[in-house]
C-alpha positions as protocol buffer text, in pm:
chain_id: "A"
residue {
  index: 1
  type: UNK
  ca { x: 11096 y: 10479 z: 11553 }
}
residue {
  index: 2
  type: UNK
  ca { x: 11414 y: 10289 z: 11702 }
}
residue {
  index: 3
  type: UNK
  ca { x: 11530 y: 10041 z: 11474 }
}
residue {
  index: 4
  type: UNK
  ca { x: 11867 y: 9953 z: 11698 }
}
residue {
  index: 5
  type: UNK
  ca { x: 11832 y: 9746 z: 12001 }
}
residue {
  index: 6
  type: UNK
  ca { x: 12156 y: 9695 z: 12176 }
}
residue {
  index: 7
  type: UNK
  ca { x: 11957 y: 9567 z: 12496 }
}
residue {
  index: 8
  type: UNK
  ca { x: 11847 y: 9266 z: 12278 }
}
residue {
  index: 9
  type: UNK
  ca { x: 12052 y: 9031 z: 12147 }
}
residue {
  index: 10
  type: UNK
  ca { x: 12014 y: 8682 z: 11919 }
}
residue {
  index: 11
  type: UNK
  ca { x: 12206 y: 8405 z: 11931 }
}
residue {
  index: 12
  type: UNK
  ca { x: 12167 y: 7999 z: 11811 }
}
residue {
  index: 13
  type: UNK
  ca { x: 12302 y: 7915 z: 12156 }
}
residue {
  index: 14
  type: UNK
  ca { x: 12026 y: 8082 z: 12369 }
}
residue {
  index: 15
  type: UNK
  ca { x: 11647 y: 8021 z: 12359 }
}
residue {
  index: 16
  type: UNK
  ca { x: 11687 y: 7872 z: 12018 }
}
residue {
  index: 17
  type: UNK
  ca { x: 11751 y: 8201 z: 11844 }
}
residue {
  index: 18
  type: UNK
  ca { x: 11526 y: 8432 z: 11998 }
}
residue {
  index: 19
  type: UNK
  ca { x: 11504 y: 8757 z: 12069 }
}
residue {
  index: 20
  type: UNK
  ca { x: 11658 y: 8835 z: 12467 }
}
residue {
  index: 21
  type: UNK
  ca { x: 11737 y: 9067 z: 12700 }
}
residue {
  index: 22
  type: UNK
  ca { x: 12102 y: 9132 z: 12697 }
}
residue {
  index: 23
  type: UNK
  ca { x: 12195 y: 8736 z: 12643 }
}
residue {
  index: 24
  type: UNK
  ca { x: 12011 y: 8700 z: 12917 }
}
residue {
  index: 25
  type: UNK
  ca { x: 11760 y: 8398 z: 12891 }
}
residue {
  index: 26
  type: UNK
  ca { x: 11427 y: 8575 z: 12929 }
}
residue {
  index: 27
  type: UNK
  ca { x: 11275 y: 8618 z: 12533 }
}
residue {
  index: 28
  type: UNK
  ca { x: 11175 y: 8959 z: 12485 }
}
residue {
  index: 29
  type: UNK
  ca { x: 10854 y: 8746 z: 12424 }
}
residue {
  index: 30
  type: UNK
  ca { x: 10826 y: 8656 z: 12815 }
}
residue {
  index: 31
  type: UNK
  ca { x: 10865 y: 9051 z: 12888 }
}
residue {
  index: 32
  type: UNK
  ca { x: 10607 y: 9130 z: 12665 }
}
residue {
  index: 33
  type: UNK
  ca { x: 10342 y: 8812 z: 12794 }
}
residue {
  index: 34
  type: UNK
  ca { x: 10388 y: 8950 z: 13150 }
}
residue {
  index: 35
  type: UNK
  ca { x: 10280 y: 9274 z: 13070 }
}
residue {
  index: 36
  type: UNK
  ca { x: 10023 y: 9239 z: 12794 }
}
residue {
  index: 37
  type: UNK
  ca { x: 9840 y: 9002 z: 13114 }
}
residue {
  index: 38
  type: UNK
  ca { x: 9819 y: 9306 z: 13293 }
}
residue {
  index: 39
  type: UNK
  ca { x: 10159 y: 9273 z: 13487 }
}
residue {
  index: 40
  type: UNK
  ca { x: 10294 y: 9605 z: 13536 }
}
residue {
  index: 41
  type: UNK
  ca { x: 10684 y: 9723 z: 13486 }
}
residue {
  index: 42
  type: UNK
  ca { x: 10742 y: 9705 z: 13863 }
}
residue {
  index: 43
  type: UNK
  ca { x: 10592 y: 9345 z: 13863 }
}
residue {
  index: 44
  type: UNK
  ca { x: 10804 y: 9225 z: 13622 }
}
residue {
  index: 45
  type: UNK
  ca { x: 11129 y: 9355 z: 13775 }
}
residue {
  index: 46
  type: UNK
  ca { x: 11056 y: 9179 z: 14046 }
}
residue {
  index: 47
  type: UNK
  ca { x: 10976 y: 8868 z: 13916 }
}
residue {
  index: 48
  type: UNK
  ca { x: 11288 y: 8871 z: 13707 }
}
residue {
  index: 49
  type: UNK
  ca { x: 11541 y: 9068 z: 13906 }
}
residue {
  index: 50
  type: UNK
  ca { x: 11791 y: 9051 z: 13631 }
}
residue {
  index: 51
  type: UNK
  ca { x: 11629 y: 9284 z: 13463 }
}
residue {
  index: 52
  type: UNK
  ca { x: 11648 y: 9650 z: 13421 }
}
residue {
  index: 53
  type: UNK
  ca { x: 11378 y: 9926 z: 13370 }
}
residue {
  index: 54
  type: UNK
  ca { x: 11539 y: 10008 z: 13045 }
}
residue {
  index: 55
  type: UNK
  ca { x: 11496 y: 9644 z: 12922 }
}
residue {
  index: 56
  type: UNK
  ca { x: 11122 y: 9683 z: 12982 }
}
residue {
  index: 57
  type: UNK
  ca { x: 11131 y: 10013 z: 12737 }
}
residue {
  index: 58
  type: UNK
  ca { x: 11293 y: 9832 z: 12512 }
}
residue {
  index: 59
  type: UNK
  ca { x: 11142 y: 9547 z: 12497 }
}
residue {
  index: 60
  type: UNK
  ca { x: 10759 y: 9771 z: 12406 }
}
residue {
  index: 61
  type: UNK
  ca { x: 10988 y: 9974 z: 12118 }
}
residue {
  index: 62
  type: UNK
  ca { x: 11106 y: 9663 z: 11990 }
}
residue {
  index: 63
  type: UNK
  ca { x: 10752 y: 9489 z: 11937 }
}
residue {
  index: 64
  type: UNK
  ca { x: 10660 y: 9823 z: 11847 }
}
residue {
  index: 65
  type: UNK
  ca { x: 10890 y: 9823 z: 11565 }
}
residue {
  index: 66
  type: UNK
  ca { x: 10837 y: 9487 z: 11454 }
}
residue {
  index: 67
  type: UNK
  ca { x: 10443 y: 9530 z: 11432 }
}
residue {
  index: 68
  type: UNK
  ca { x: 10427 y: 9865 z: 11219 }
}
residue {
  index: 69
  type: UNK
  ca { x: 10671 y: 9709 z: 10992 }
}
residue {
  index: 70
  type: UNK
  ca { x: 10460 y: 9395 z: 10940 }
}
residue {
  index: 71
  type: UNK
  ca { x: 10111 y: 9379 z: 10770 }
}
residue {
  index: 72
  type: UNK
  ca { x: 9909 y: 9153 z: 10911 }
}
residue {
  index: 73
  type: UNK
  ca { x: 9591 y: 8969 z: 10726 }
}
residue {
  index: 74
  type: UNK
  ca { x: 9264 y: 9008 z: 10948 }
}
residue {
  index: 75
  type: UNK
  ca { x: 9106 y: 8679 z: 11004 }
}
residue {
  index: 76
  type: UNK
  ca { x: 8847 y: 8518 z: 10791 }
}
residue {
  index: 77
  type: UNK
  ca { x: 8452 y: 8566 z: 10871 }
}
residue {
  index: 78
  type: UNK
  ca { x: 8263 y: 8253 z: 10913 }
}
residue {
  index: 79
  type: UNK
  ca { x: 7928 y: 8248 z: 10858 }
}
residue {
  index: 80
  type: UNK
  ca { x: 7710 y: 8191 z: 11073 }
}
């Protein structure tokens, strides 16, 4: 599993700290929405022309990484 990113990039001064594309302004979280809605690679390129193909791959290794090295708690049943 990856565990270096050098096509994302954190800093204070951009989107509050979050995770971007190369200092870019488009969260690594906006890549991701797009294409967990069904948005495919292509679609996203050209909705955002800034980015690259490789910033798409990235982005899905870097959320990849980040949820197998977090446990999650499953949600509570309510009764019915």
């Amino acid at each position: 599993m990856a565990t270096h990113f050098p096509r994302i990039t954190v800093d204070p001064a951009i989107c509050q700290g979050k995770p971007c594309i190369r200092g870019l302004r488009i969260p690594v979280s906006v890549v991701l929405v797009h294409l967990a809605a069904g948005k495919g690679a292509a679609q996203v390129l050209d909705e955002f022309p800034e980015l690259e193909p490789e910033d798409i791959a990235e982005s899905l290794r870097f959320a990849a990484a980040l949820a197998s090295s977090r446990t999650i708690a499953p949600a509570e049943r309510r009764a019915c």
